[in-house]
Short mmCIF file of C-alpha atoms in Angstrom, two decimals:
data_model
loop_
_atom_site.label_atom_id
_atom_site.label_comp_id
_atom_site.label_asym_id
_atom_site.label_seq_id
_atom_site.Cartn_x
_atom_site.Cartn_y
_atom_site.Cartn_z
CA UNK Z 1 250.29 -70.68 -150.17
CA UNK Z 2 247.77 -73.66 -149.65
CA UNK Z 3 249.52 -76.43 -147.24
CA UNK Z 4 248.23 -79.59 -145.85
CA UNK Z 5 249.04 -80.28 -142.40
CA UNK Z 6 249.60 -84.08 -140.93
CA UNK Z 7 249.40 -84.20 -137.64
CA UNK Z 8 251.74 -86.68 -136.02
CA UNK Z 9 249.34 -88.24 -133.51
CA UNK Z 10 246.59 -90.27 -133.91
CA UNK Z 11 247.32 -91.77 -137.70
CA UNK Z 12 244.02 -92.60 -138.04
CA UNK Z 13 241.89 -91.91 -135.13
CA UNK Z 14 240.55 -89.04 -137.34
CA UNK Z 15 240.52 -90.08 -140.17
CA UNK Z 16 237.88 -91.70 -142.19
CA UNK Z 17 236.30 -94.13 -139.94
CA UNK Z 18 233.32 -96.00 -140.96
CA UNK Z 19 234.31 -95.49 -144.93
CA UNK Z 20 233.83 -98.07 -147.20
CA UNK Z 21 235.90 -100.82 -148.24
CA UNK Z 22 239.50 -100.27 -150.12
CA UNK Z 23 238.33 -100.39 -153.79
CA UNK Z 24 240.68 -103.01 -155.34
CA UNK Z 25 239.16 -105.67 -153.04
CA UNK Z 26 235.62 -105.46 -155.36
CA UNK Z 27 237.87 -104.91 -158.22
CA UNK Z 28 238.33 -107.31 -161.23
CA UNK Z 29 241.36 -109.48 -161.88
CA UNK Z 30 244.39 -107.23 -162.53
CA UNK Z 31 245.63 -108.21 -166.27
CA UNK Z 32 248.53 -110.42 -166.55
CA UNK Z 33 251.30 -107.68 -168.13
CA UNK Z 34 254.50 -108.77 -169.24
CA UNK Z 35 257.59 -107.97 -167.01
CA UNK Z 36 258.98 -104.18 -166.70
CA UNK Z 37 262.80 -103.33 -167.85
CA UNK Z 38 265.15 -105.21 -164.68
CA UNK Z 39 267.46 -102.74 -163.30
CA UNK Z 40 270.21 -103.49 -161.09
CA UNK Z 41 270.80 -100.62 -159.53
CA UNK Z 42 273.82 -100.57 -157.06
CA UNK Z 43 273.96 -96.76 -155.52
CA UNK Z 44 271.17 -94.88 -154.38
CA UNK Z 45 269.48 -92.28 -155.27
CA UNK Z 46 270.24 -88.91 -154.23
CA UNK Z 47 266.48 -87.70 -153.39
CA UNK Z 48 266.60 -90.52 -150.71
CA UNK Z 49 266.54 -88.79 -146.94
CA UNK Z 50 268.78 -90.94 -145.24
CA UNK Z 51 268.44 -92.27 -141.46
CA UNK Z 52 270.01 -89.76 -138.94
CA UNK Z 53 270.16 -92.00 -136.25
CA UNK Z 54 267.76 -93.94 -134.35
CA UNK Z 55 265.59 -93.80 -131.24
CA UNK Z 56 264.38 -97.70 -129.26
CA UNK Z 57 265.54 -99.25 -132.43
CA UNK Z 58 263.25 -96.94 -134.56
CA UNK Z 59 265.49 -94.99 -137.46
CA UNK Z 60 264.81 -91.39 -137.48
CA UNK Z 61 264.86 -89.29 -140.78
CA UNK Z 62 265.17 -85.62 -141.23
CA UNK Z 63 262.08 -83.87 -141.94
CA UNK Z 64 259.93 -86.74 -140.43
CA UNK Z 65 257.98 -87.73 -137.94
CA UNK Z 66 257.07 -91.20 -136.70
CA UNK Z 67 253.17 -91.53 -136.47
CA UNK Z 68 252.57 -95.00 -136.78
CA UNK Z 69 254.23 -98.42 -136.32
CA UNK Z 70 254.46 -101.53 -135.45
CA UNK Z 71 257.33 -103.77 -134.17
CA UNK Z 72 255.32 -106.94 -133.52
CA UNK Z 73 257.27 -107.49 -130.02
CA UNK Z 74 254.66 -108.41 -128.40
CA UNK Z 75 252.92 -112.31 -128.27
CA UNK Z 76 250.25 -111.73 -130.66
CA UNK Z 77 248.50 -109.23 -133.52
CA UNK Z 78 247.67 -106.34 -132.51
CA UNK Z 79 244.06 -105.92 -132.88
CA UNK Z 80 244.28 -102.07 -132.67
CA UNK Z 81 246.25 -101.79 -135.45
CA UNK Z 82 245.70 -104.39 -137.64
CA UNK Z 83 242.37 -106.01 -139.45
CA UNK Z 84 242.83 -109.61 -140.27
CA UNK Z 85 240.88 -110.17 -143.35
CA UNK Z 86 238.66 -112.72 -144.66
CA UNK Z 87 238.33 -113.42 -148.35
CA UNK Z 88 237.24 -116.64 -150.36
CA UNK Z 89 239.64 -118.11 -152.81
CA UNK Z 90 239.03 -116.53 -156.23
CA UNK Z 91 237.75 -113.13 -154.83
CA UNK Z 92 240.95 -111.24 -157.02
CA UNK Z 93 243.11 -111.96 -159.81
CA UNK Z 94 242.13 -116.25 -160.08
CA UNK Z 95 244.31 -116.44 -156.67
CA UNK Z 96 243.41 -120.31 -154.81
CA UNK Z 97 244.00 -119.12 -151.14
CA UNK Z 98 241.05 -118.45 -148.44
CA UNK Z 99 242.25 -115.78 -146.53
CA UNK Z 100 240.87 -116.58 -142.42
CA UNK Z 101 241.55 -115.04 -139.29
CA UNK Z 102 243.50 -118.30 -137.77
CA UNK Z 103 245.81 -118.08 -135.89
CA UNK Z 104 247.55 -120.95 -138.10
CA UNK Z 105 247.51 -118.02 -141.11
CA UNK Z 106 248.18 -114.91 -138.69
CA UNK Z 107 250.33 -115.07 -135.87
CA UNK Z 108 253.22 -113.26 -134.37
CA UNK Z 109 256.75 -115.40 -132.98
CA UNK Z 110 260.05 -114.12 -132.33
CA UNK Z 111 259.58 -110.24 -132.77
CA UNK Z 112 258.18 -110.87 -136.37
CA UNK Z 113 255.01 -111.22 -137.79
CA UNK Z 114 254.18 -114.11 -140.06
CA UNK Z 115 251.46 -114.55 -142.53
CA UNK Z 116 251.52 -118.31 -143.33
CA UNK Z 117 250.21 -120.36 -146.71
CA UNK Z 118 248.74 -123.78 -145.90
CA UNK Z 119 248.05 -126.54 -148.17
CA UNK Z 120 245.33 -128.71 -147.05
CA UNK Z 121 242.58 -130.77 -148.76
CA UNK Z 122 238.86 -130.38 -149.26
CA UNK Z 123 236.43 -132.36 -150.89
CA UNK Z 124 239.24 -134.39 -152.12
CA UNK Z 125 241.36 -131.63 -154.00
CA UNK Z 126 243.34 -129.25 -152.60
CA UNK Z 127 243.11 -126.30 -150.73
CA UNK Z 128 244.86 -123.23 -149.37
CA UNK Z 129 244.21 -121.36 -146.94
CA UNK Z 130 246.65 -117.92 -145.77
CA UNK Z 131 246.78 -114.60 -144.03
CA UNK Z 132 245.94 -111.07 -144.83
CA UNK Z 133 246.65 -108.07 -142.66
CA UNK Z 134 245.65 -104.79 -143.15
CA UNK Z 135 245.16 -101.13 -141.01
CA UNK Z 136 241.99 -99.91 -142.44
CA UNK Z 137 240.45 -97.21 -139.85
CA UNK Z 138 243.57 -97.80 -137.81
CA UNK Z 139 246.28 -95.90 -140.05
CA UNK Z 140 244.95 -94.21 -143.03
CA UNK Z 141 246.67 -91.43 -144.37
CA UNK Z 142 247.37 -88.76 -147.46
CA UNK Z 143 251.03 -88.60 -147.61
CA UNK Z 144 254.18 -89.91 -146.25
CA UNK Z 145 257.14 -92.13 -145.65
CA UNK Z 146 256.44 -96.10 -145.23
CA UNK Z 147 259.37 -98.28 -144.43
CA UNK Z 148 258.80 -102.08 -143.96
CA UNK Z 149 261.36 -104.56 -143.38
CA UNK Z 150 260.11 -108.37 -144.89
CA UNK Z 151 261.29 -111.93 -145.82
CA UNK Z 152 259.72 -113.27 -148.50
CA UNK Z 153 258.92 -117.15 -148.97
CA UNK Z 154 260.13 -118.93 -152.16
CA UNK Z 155 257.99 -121.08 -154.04
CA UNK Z 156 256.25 -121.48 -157.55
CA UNK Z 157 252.93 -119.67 -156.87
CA UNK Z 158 253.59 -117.92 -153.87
CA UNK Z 159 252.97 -114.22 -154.08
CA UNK Z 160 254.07 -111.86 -151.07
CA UNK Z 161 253.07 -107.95 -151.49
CA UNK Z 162 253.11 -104.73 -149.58
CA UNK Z 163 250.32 -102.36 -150.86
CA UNK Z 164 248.31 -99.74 -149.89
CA UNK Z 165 244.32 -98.52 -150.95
CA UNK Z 166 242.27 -96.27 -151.23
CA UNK Z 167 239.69 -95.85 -147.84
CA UNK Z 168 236.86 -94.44 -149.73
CA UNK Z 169 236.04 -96.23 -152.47
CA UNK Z 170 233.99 -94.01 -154.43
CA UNK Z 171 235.69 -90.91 -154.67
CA UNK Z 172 236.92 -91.51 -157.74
CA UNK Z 173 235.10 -94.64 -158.50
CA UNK Z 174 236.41 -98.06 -158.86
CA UNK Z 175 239.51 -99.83 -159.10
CA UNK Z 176 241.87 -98.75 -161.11
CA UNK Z 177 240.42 -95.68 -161.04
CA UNK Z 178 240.54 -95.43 -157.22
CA UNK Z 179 244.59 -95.79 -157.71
CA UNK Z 180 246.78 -98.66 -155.90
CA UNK Z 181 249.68 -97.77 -154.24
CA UNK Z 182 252.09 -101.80 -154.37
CA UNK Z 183 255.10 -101.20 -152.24
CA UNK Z 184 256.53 -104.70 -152.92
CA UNK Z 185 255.61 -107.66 -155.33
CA UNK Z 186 257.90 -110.85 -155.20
CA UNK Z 187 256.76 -113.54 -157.43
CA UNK Z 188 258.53 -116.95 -155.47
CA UNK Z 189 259.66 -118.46 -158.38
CA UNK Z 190 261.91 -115.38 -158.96
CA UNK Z 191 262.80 -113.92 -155.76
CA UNK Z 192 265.74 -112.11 -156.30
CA UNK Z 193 263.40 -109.67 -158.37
CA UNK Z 194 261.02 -107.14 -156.89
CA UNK Z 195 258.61 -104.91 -158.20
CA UNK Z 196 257.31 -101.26 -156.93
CA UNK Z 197 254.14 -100.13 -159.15
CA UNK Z 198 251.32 -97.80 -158.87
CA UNK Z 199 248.10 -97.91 -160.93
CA UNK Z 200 245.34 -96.04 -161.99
CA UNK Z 201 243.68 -94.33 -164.74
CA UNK Z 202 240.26 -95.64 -167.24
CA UNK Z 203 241.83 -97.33 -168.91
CA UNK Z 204 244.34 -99.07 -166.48
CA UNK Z 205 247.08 -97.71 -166.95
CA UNK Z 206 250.73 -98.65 -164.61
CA UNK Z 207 253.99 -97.50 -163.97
CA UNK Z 208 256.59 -100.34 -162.46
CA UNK Z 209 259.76 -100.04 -161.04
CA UNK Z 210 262.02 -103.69 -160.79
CA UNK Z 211 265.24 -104.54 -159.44
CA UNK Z 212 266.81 -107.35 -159.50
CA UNK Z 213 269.66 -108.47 -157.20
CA UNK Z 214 273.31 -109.36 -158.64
CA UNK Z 215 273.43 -112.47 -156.01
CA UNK Z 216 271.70 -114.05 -153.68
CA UNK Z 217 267.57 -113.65 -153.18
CA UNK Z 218 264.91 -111.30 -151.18
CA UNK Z 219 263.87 -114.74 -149.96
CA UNK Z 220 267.61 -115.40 -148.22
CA UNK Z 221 267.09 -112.79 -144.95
CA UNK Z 222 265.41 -109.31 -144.35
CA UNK Z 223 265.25 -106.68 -146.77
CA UNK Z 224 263.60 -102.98 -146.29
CA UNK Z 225 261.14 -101.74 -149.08
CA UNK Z 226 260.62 -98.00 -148.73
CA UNK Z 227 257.42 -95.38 -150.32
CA UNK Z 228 257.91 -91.68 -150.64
CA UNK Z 229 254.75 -90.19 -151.42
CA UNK Z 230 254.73 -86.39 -151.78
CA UNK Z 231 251.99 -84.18 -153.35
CA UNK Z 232 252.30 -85.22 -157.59
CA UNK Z 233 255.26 -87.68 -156.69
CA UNK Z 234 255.53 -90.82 -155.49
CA UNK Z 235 259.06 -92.88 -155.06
CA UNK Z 236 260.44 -96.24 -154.57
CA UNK Z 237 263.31 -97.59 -153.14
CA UNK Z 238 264.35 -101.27 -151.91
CA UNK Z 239 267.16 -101.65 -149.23
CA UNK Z 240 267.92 -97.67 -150.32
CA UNK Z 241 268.19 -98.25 -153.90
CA UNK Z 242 266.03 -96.05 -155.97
CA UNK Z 243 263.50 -98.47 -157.96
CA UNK Z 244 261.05 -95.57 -159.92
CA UNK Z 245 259.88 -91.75 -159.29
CA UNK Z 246 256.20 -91.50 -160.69
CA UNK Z 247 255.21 -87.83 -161.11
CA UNK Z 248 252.74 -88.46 -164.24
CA UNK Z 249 249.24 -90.19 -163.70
CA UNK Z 250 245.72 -89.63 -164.01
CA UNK Z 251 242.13 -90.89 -163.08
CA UNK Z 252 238.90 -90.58 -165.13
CA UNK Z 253 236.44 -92.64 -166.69
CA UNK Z 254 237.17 -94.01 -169.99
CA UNK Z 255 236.38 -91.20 -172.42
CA UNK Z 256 235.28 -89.03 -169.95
CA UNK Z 257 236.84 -85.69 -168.83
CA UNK Z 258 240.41 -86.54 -166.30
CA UNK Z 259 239.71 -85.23 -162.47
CA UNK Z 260 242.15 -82.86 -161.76
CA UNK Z 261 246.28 -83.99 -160.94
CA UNK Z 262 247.24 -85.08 -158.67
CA UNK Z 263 244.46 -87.51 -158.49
CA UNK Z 264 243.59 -90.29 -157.76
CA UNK Z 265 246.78 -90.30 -155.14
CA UNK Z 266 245.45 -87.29 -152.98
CA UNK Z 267 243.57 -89.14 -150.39
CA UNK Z 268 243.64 -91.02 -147.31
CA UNK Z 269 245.07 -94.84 -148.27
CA UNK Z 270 245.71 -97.56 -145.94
CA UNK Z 271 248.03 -100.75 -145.84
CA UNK Z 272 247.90 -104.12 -146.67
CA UNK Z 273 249.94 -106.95 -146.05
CA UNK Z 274 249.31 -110.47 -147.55
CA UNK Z 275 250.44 -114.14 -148.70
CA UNK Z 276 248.69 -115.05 -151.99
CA UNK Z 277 248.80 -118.44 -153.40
CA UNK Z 278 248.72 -118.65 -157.09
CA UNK Z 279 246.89 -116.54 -159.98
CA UNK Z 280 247.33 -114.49 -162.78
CA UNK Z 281 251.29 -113.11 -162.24
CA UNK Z 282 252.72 -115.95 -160.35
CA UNK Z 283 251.13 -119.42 -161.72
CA UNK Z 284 250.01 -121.90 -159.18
CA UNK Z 285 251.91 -124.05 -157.25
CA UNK Z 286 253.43 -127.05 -158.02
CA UNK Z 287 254.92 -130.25 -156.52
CA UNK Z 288 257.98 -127.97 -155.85
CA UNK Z 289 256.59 -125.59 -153.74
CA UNK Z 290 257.40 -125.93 -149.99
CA UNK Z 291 254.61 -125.30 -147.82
CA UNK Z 292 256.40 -126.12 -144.66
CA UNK Z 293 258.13 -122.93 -145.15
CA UNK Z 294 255.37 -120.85 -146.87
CA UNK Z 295 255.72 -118.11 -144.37
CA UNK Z 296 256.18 -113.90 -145.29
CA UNK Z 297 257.50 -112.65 -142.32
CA UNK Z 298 257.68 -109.23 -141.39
CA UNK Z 299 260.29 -107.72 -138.99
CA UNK Z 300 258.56 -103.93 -138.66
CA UNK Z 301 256.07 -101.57 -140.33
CA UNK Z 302 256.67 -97.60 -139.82
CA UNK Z 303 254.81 -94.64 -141.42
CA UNK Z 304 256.28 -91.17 -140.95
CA UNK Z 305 255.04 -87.84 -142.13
CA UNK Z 306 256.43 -84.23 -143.02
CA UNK Z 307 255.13 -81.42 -140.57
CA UNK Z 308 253.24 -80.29 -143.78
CA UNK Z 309 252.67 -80.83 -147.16
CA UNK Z 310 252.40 -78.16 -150.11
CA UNK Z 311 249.40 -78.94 -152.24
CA UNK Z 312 249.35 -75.66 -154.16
CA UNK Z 313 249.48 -76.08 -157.90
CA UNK Z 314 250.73 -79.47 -158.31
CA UNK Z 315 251.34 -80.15 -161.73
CA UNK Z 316 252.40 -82.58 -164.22
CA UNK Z 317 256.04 -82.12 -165.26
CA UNK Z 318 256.84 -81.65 -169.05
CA UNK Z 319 256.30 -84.83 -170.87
CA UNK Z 320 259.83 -85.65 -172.69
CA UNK Z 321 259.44 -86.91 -176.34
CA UNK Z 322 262.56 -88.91 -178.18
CA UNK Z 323 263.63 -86.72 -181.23
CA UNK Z 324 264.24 -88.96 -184.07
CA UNK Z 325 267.57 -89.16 -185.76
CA UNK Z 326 267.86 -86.99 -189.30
CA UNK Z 327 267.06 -90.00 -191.00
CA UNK Z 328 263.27 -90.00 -188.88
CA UNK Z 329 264.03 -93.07 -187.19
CA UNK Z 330 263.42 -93.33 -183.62
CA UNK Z 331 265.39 -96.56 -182.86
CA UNK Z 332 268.75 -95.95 -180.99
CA UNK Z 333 272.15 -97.89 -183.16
CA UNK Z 334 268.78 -99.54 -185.33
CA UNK Z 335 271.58 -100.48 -187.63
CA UNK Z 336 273.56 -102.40 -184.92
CA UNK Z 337 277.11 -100.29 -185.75
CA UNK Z 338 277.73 -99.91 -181.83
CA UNK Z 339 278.34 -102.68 -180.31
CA UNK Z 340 276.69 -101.64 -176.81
CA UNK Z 341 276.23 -103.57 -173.70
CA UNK Z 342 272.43 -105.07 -174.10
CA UNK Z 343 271.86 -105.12 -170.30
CA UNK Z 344 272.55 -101.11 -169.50
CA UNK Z 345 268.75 -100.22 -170.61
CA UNK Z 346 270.35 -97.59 -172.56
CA UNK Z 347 269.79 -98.09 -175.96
CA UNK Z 348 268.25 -102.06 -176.62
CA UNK Z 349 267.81 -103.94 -173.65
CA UNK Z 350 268.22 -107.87 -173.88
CA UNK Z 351 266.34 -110.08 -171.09
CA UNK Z 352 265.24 -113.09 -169.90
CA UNK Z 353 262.14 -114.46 -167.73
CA UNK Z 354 260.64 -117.77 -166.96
CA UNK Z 355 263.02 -119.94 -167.66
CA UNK Z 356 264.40 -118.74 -170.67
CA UNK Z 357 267.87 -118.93 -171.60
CA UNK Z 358 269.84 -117.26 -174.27
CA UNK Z 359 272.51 -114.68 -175.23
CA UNK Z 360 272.56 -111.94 -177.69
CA UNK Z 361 276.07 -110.34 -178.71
CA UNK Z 362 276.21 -107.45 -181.86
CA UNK Z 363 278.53 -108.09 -184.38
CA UNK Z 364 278.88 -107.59 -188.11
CA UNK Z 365 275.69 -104.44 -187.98
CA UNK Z 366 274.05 -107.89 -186.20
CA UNK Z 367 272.31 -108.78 -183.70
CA UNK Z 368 272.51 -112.41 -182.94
CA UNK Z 369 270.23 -114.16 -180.58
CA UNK Z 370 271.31 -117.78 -179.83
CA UNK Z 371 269.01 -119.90 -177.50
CA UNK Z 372 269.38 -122.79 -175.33
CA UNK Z 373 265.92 -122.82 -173.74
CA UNK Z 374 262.76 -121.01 -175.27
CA UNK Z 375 261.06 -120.71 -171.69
CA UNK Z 376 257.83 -120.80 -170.87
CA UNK Z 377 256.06 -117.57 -172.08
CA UNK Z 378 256.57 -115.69 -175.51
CA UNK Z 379 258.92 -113.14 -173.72
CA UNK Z 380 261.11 -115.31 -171.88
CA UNK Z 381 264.03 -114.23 -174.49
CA UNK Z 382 263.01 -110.44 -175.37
CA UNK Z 383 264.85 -107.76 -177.26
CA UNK Z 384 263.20 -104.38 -176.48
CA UNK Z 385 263.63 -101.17 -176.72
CA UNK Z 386 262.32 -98.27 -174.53
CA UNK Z 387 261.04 -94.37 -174.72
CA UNK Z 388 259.88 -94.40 -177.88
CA UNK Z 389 256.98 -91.51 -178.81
CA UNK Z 390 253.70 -92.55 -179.65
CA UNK Z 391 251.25 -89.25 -180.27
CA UNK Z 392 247.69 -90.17 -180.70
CA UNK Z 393 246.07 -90.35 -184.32
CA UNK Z 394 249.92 -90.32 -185.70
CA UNK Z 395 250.86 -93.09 -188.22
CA UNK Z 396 254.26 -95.12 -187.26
CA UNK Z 397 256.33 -97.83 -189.49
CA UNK Z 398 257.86 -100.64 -187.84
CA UNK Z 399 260.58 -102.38 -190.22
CA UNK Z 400 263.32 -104.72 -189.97
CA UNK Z 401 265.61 -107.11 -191.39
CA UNK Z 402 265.34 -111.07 -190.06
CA UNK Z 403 266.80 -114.09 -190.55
CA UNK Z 404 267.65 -117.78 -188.95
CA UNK Z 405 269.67 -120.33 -189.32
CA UNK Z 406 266.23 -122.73 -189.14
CA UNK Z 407 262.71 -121.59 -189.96
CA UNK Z 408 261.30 -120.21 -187.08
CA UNK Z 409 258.31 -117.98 -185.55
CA UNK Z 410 259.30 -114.80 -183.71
CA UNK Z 411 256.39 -111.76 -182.36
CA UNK Z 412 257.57 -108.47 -182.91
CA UNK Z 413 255.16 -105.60 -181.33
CA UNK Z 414 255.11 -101.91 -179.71
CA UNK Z 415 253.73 -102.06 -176.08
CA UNK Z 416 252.82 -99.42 -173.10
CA UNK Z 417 254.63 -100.09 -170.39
CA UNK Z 418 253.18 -97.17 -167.95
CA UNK Z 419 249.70 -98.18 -169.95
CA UNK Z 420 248.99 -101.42 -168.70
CA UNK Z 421 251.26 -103.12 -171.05
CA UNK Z 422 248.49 -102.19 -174.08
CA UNK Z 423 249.74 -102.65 -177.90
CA UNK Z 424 250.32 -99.93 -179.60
CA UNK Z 425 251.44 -102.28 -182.61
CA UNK Z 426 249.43 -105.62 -181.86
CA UNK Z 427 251.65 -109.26 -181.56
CA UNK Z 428 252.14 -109.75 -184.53
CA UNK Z 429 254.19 -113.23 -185.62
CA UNK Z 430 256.46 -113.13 -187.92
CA UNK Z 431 258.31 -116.78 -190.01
CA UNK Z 432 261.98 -116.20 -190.60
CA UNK Z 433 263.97 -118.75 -192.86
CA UNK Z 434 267.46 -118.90 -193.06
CA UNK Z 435 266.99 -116.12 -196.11
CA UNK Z 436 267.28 -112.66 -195.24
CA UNK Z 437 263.86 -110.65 -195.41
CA UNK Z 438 262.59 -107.27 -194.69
CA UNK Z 439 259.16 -107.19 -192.49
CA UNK Z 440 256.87 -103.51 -192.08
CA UNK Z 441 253.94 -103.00 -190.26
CA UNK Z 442 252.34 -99.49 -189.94
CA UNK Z 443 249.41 -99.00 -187.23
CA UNK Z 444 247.79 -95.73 -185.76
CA UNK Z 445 248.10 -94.53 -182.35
CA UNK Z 446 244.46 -94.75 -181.03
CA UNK Z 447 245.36 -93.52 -177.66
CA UNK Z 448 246.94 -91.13 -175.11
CA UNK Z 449 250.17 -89.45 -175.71
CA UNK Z 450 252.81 -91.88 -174.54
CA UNK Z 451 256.49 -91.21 -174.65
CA UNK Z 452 257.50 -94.64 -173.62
CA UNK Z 453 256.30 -96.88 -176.05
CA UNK Z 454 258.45 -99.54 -176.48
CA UNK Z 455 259.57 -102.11 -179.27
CA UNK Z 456 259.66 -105.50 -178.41
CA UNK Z 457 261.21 -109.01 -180.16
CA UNK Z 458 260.03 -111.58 -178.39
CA UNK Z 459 261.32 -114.89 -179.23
CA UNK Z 460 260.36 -117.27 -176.42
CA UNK Z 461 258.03 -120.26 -176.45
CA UNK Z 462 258.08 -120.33 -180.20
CA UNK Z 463 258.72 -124.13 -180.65
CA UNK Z 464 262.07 -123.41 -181.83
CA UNK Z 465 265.60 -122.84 -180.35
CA UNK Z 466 267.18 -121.66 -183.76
CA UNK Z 467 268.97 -118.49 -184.09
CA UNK Z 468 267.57 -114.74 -184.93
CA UNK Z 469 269.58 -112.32 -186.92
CA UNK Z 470 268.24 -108.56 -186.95
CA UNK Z 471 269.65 -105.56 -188.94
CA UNK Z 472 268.34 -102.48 -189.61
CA UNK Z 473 265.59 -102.18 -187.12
CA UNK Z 474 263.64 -98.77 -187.73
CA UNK Z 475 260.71 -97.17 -185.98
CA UNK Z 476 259.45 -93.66 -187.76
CA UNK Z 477 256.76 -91.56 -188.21
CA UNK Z 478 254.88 -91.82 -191.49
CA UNK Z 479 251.82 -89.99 -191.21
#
């Protein structure tokens, strides 16, 4: 049996000095995707190994060893762990801030480490300047346990994220190819949601875990956002609550032959901490956002490792496919008979996002969505529905009865969630009236076997508040 060994000394010492830059830092912007299913999840999950006890304030977990950390006691960064990092503003995904070495950006006070966003001016507009922090050639590794415990900053625009790289960039070529590893994305205009994702692939292709909290924000005190990253699995968990298990990815070049499983995540990656200031995801900021208290602070960062690793035969698991009902349609309660709970994400999932507000009961084989606030973006009120199978160069029929109680425009479309939030079914917008009507649209899957497609209604920034009525919603295969 072939193992891999990690020594528990010297994280990095060994380890790919001198290698090129991570590859998502020459990468282009990362696509704006619309927002994964929210979760709350309230128990953990079982595969977490929970602390034993703890050692100088440092938890211990069974099976692991401690071979890298950093508790930011002392007066300053640590130059033998950490890089500060320079970057202009624009360098990735439209973001405003200059990352610098100053100590205004980086510094560490009171046992924490704080990467701070400045506005300023220049040339008479604004300007922003913040930190980045990251252990290139200091701790890289292939495998392990990473626990960091963070306050975020709120704000419109600001964009605090634990993440990890790739230390040789070419291995398997470019971002996303290369793979990215984000332990933590908080978006300040909605922190009491966070987001775990990985990607990779040609095309991009993602998988993202979210949870949202019941009360109170990750901006409110110190929360701990935890990686498990085994040999062809990779896990998530936020203050012990189980976010996503990804044990189904690939890397290759568009068209070209896929390297073999499990990469691209079977090589040495590093860490990055940082403070971004608008772009694509979060929006810039605005005359709300407080840049007094623009600060991401960060309590500890620990990386632990299993004596050994078993790399032999690492496989994909089974893919799971969605057997249609004896009708052939894939929708769950399509014809609205069950009256389920629309926030369980197990059948249709109702939710809301930037600013939109709304409710959505079933009653009567109905669904009724009633608005008070459209929101910003088209899926600010969005009816979806997960897992459904999409097998390249098969045929599928989306149709549904719609109506309103005032003409209105509505987008109905089938996206990939773990594929970079692609269409399957393009946006397509659809006029309801006040009349009942029946809408089908049939497309061909062009792409990779998916078995979490996903049906979406998305009803938001439509120029209209009026109400939708569905019935009969049916997804099948017709050819």
């Amino acid at each position: 049996m072939k193992k891999i060994r990690m020594l528990a000394l010297g994280c990095a010492l060994a380890l790919s000095i001198g290698a090129a830059a991570g590859c998502g830092e020459t990468a282009a912007e990362t696509p704006v995707v619309t927002p994964a299913d929210v979760p709350v999840v309230e128990e953990p999950a079982d595969t977490l190994v929970l602390p034993t006890g703890t050692e100088n304030n440092i938890t211990e977990y069974d099976g692991y060893s401690l071979i890298w950390n950093d508790e930011f006691s002392g007066t300053e960064l640590d130059r033998d762990k950490w890089n500060p990092e320079k970057r202009n503003p624009g360098a990735t995904n439209q973001e405003l801030q200059e990352y610098t070495a100053s100590g205004n950006n980086i510094y560490v006070e009171d046992g924490v480490l704080v990467l701070r966003a400045l506005k300023t001016e220049r040339f008479g507009k604004d300007y922003y300047t913040s930190g980045k922090v990251n252990t290139r050639s200091h701790c890289d590794f292939t495998y392990g346990k990473v626990v960091v415990s963070a306050k975020v900053p709120e704000g419109q625009g600001l964009w605090p994220a634990i993440w990890m790289m790739p230390t040789q960039q070419n291995k398997y070529g470019q971002w996303p190819k290369c793979g990215e590893i984000d332990i933590m994305e908080i978006l300040g205009h909605q922190v009491d949601t966070a987001h775990t994702t990985i990607h990779y692939g040609d095309p991009h292709a993602q998988q993202q875990g979210t949870i949202k909290l019941e009360e109170g924000s990750f901006a409110d005190g110190f929360h701990e956002y935890c990686l498990e990253w085994e040999p062809g699995e990779i896990r998530f968990y936020v203050d012990g609550n189980h976010t996503i298990t990804c044990n189904d990815w690939f890397t290759a070049f568009e068209g070209g032959e896929e390297k073999p499983f499990p990469a691209p995540f079977d090589q040495d990656f590093y860490l990055q901490l940082n403070l971004a200031v608008g772009g694509t995801w979060p929006g810039n900021p605005d005359e709300t956002t407080d840049f007094e208290n623009a600060k991401f602070l960060i309590d500890y960062v620990r990386v632990y490792q299993k004596p050994e690793y078993d790399t032999t035969n690492v496989t994909r698991p089974e893919k799971e496919y969605r057997e249609p009902a004896e009708d052939g349609n894939y929708i769950i309660n399509g014809d609205f008979s069950e009256a389920e709970n629309l926030s369980d994400n197990a059948a249709w999932s109702f939710m809301l996002f930037n600013g939109g507000k709304a409710a959505a009961e079933i009653k009567d084989n109905t669904l009724v969505i009633t608005t008070e606030n459209e929101g910003t973006v088209d899926y600010a009120v969005q009816l979806v529905q997960p897992e459904l199978p999409m097998i390249k160069g098969k045929t599928y029929r989306v149709s549904f009865d719609a109506a309103s109680n005032d003409t209105r425009d509505l987008i109905v479309c089938v996206s990939a969630p773990n594929n970079g939030y692609a269409r399957y079914l393009q946006d397509t917008k659809v006029t309801i009236t006040p009349d009942w009507q029946t809408f089908a649209y049939e497309f061909t899957m062009t792409e990779r076997d998916d078995p979490a497609g996903r049906l979406e209604f998305n009803m938001g920034l439509s120029g209209s508040t009026a109400d939708v009525y569905l019935r009969n919603v049916r997804v099948e295969q017709v050819g």
